[in-house]
Short mmCIF file of C-alpha atoms in Angstrom, two decimals:
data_model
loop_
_atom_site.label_atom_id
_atom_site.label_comp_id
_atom_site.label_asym_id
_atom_site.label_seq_id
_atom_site.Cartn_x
_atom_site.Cartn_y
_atom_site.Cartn_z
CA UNK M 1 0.00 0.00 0.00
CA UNK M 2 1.52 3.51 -0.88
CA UNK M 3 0.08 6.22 1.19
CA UNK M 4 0.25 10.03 -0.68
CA UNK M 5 0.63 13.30 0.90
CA UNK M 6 -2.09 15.67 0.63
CA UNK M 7 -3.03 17.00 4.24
CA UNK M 8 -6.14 17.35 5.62
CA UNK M 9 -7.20 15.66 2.28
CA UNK M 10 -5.49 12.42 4.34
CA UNK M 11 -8.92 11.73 5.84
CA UNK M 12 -9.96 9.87 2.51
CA UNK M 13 -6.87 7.36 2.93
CA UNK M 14 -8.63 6.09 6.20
CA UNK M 15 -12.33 5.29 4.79
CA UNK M 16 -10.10 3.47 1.92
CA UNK M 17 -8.01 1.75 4.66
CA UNK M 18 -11.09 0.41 6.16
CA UNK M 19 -12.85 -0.88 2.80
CA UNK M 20 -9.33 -2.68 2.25
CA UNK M 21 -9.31 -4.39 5.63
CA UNK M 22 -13.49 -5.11 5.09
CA UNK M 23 -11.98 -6.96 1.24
CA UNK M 24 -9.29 -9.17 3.85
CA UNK M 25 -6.66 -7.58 1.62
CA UNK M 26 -3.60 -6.98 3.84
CA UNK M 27 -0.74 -5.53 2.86
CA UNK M 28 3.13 -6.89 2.88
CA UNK M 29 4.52 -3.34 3.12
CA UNK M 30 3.52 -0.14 3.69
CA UNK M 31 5.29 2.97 1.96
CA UNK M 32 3.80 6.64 3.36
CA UNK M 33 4.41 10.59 2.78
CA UNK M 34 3.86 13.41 4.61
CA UNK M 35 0.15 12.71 5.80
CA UNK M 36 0.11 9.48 4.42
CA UNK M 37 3.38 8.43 6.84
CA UNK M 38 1.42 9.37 9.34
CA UNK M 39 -1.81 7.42 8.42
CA UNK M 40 0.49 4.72 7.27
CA UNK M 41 2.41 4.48 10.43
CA UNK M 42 -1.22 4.46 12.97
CA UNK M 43 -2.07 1.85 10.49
CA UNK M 44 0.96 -0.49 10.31
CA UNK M 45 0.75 -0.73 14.03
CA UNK M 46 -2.79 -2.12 14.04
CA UNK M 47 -3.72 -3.29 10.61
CA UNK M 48 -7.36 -4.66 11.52
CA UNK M 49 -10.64 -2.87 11.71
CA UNK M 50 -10.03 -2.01 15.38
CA UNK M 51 -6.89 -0.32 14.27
CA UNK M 52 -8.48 1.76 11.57
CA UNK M 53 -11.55 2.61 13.90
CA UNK M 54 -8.95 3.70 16.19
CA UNK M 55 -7.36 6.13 13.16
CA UNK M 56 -11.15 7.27 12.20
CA UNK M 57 -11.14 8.36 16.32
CA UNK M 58 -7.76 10.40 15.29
CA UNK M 59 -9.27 12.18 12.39
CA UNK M 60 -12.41 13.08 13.91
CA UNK M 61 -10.77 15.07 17.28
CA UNK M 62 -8.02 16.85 14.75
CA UNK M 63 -10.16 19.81 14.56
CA UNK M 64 -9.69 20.38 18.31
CA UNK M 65 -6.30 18.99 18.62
CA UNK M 66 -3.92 21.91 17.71
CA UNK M 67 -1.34 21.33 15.85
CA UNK M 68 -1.47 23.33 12.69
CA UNK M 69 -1.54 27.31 12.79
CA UNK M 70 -5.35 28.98 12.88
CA UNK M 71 -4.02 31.68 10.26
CA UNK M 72 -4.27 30.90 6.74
CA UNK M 73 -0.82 30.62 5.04
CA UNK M 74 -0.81 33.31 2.54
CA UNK M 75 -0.77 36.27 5.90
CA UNK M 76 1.38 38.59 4.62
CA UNK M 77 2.55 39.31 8.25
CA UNK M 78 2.90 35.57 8.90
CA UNK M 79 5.27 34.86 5.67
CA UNK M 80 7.10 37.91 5.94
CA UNK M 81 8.57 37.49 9.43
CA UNK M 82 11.63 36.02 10.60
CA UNK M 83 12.36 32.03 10.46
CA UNK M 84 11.59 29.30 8.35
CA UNK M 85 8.29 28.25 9.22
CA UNK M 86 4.97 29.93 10.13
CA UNK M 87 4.75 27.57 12.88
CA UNK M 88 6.74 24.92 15.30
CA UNK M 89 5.64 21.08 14.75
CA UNK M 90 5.79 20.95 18.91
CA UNK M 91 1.83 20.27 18.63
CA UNK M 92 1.88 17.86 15.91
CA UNK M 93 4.88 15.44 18.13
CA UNK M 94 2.64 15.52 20.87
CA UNK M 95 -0.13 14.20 18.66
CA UNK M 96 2.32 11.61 17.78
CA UNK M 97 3.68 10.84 20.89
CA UNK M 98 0.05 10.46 21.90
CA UNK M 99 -1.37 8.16 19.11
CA UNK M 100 1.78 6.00 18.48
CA UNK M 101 1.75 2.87 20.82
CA UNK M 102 5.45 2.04 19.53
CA UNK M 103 8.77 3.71 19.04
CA UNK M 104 10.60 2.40 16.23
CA UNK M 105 9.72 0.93 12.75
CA UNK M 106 10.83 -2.47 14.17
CA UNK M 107 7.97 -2.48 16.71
CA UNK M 108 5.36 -2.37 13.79
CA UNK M 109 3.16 -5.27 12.79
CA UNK M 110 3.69 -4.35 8.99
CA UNK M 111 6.87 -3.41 7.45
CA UNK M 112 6.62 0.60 6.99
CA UNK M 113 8.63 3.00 5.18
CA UNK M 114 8.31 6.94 4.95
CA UNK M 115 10.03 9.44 2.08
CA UNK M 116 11.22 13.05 3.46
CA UNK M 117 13.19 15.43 1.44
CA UNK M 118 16.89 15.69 2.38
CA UNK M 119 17.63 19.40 1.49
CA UNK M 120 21.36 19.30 0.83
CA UNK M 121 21.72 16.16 -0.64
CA UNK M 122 18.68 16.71 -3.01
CA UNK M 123 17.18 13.65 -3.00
CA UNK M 124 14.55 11.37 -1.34
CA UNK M 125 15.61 9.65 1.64
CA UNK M 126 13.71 6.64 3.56
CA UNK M 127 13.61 5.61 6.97
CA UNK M 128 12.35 2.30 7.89
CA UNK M 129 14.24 1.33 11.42
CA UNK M 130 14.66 3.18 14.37
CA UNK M 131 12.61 5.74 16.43
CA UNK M 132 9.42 6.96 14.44
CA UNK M 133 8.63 10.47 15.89
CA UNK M 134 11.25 12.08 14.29
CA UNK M 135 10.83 10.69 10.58
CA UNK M 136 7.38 10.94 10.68
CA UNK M 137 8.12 14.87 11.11
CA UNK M 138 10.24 14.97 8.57
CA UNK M 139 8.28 13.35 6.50
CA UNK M 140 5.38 16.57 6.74
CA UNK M 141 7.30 18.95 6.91
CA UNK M 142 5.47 21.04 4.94
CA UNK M 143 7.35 23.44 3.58
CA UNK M 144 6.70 27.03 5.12
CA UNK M 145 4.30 25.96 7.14
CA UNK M 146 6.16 23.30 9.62
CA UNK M 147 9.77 23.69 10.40
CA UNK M 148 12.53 21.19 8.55
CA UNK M 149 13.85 18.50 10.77
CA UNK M 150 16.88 17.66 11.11
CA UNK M 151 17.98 13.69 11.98
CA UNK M 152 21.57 13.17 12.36
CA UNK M 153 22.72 16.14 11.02
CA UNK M 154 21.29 15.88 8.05
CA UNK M 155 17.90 18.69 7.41
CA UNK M 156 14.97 17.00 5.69
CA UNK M 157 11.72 18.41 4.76
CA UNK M 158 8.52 17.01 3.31
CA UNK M 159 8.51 14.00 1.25
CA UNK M 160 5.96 15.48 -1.24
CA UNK M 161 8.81 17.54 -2.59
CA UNK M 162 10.76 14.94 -4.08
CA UNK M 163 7.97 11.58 -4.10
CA UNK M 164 4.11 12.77 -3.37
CA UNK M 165 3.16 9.13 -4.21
CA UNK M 166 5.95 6.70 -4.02
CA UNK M 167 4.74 4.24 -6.50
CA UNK M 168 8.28 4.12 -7.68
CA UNK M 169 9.69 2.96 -4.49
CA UNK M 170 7.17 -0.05 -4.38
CA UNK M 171 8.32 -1.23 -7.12
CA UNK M 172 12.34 -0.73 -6.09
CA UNK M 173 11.53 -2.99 -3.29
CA UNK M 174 9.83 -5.72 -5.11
CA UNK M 175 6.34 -4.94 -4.97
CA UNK M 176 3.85 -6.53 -7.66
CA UNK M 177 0.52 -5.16 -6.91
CA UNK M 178 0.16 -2.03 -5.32
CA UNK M 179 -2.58 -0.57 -4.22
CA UNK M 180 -1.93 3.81 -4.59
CA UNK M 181 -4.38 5.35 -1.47
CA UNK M 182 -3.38 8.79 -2.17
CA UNK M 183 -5.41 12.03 -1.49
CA UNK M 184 -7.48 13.38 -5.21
CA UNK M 185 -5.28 16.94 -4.40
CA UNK M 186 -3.55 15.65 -7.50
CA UNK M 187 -5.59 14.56 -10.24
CA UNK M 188 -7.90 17.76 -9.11
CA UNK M 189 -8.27 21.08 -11.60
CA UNK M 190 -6.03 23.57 -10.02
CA UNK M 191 -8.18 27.11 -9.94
CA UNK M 192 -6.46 30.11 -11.72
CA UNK M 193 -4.03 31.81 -9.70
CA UNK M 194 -4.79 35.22 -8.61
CA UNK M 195 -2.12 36.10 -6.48
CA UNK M 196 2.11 35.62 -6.81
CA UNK M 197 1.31 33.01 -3.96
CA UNK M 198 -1.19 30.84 -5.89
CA UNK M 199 1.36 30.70 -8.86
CA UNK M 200 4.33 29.58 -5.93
CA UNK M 201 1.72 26.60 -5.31
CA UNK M 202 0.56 25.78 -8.65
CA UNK M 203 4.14 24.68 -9.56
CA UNK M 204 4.50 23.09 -6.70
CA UNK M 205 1.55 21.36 -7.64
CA UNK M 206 2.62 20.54 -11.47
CA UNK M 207 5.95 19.06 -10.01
CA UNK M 208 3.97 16.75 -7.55
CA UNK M 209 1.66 15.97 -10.58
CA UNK M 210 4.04 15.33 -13.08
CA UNK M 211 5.52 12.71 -10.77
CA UNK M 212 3.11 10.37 -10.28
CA UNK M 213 1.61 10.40 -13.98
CA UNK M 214 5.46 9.36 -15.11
CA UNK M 215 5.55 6.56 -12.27
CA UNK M 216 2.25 5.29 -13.39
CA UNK M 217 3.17 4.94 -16.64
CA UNK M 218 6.42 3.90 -16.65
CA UNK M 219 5.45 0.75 -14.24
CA UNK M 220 7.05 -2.71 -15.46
CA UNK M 221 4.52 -5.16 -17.18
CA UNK M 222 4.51 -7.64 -14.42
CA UNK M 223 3.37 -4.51 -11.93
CA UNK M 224 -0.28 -3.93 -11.52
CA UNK M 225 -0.91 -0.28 -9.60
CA UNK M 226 -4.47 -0.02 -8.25
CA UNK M 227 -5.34 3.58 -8.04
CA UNK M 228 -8.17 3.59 -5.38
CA UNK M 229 -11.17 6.15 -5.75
CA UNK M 230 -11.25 8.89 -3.30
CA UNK M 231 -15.42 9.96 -3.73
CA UNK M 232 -16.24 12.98 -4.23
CA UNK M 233 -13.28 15.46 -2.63
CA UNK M 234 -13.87 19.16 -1.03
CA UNK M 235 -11.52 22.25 -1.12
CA UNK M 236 -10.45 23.53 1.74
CA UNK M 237 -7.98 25.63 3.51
CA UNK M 238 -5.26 23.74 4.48
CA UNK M 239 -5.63 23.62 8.62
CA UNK M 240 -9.23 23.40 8.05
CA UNK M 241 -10.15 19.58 9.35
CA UNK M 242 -13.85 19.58 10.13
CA UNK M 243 -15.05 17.79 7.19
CA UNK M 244 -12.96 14.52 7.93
CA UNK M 245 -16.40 12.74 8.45
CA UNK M 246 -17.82 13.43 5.73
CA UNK M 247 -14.53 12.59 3.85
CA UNK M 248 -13.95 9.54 5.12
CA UNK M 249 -17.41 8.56 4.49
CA UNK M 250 -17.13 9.40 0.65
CA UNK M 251 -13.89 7.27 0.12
CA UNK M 252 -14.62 4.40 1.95
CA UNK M 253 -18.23 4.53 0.13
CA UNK M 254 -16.13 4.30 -3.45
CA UNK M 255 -13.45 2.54 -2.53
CA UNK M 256 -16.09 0.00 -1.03
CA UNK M 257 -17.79 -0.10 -4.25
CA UNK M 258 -14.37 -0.25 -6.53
CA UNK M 259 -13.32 -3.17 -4.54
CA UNK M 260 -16.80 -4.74 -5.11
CA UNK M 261 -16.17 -4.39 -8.96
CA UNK M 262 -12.72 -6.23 -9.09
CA UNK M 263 -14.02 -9.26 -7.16
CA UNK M 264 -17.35 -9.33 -9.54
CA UNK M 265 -15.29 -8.87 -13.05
CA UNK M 266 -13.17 -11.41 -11.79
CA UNK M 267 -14.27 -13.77 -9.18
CA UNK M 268 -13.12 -14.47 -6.06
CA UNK M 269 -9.70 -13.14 -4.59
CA UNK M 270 -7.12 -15.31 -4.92
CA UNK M 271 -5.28 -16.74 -1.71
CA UNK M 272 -2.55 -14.40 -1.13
CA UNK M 273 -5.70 -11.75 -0.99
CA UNK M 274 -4.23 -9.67 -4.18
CA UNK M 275 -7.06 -8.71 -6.93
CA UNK M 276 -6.54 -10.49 -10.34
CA UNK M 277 -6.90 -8.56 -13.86
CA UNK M 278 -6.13 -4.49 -14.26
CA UNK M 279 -7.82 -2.08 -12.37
CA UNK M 280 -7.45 2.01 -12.32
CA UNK M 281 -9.87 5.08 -11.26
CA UNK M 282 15.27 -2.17 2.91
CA UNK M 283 15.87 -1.91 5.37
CA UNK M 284 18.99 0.08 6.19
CA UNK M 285 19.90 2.03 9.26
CA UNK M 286 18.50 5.50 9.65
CA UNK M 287 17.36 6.56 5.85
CA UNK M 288 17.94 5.02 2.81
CA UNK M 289 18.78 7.07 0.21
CA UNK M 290 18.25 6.49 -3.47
#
């Protein structure tokens, strides 16, 4: 399972996470970024249907919790003042501390990997053994918004910079069906910018985009990527997280009814739990760098 970035848009990767575990189709490996490490990480610690109830419990208190600025991002005074980040991530590591019942990648049930941005090497780096708080931060470190993070020595940022949807990395580490749960900010019609700011994120945007339509179609024959429906998808500001109901509702909904339509066009699922026919819509110490 690859898990995407996308922010409060993350809410739709755990109604697909819980019409996945409804199908019995478990994952071998789990690869996440930014909000989809997180997700991935709650997830590969308890991959039944308790577990993801337990992550739908998560989603539905983040409006409450904290741990994104109230201001909206494009506050002139806010990204015109000193520092490298509108806000600290303190909040968000205590909502990890909180909802993370181990502390290292070794103490998951399901193999996990996460993708954050190492600035001065320029490249992606993954982290799958060790302590999790700290990669996981890395991993969404949005940029502007939460501060970089910096893991022995070296400063990383968010994953989404370099690998939004880390397809690519699947298949790296062997995978041959892969089921993409990413977020629909990246398929969706980007609105006309109006300000120097909306351009800055519409490239931002068009990288991230660019990515994952080259991945998909530059997968090896004997890979099948399943990209999972996300329903119907709202705009919103980006620290704006009372619609995560109604979010997950929509995805698991579709992704319900997608799985539905693999098992009818092609009977049941075979025994290793993997869907037959096409369908659409490493350990190393510390990171591992590509």
């Amino acid at each position: 399972m690859v898990l995407s970035g996308g922010g409060n848009q993350g809410a739709v990767q755990v109604g697909m996470l819980r019409a996945l575990v409804e199908h019995d189709i478990h994952p071998e490996l789990v690869l996440g970024c930014s909000i989809g490490a997180i997700n991935g990480a709650v997830y590969a610690q308890d991959p039944t249907l308790q577990g993801v109830e337990r992550l739908e419990e998560i989603w539905r208190g983040l409006d409450t919790a904290g741990f994104v600025p109230s201001g909206w991002l494009p506050h002139a005074i806010a990204l015109a003042r000193r520092g490298e980040s509108i806000d600290s991530n303190d909040g968000l590591r205590g909502m990890l501390e909180g909802i993370l019942r181990h502390d290292t990648f070794e103490e998951l049930a399901l193999r996990f990997q996460c993708v954050a941005t190492d600035v001065a090497g320029v490249r992606e780096a993954w982290f799958s053994r060790g302590p999790l708080v700290n990669p996981l931060l890395a991993s969404a470190a949005m940029p502007a918004v939460l501060p970089s993070v910096v893991i022995d020595g070296v400063r990383y940022l968010d994953g989404a910079i370099v690998n939004d949807v880390p397809i690519s990395r699947a298949v790296e580490l062997g995978a041959r069906t892969i089921y993409v749960l990413h977020c629909g900010t990246i398929d969706r019609p980007r609105p006309e910018p109006k300000r120097p700011f909306d351009v800055a994120v519409q490239a931002y945007w068009v990288a991230r985009h660019h990515r994952f339509k080259r991945d998909l179609e530059h997968l090896p024959a004997e890979v099948e990527a399943i990209v999972l429906p996300t329903g119907t998808t709202e705009t919103l500001r980006f620290n704006d997280f009372t619609h995560s109901e109604n979010m997950m509702a929509r995805s698991y909904a579709a992704t319900d009814a997608f799985l539905d339509g693999i098992v009818d066009d092609n009977g049941p699922l075979p025994s290793d739990d993997r869907p037959r026919g096409a369908a659409s819509s490493d350990q190393g110490v510390g990171p591992t760098d590509r």
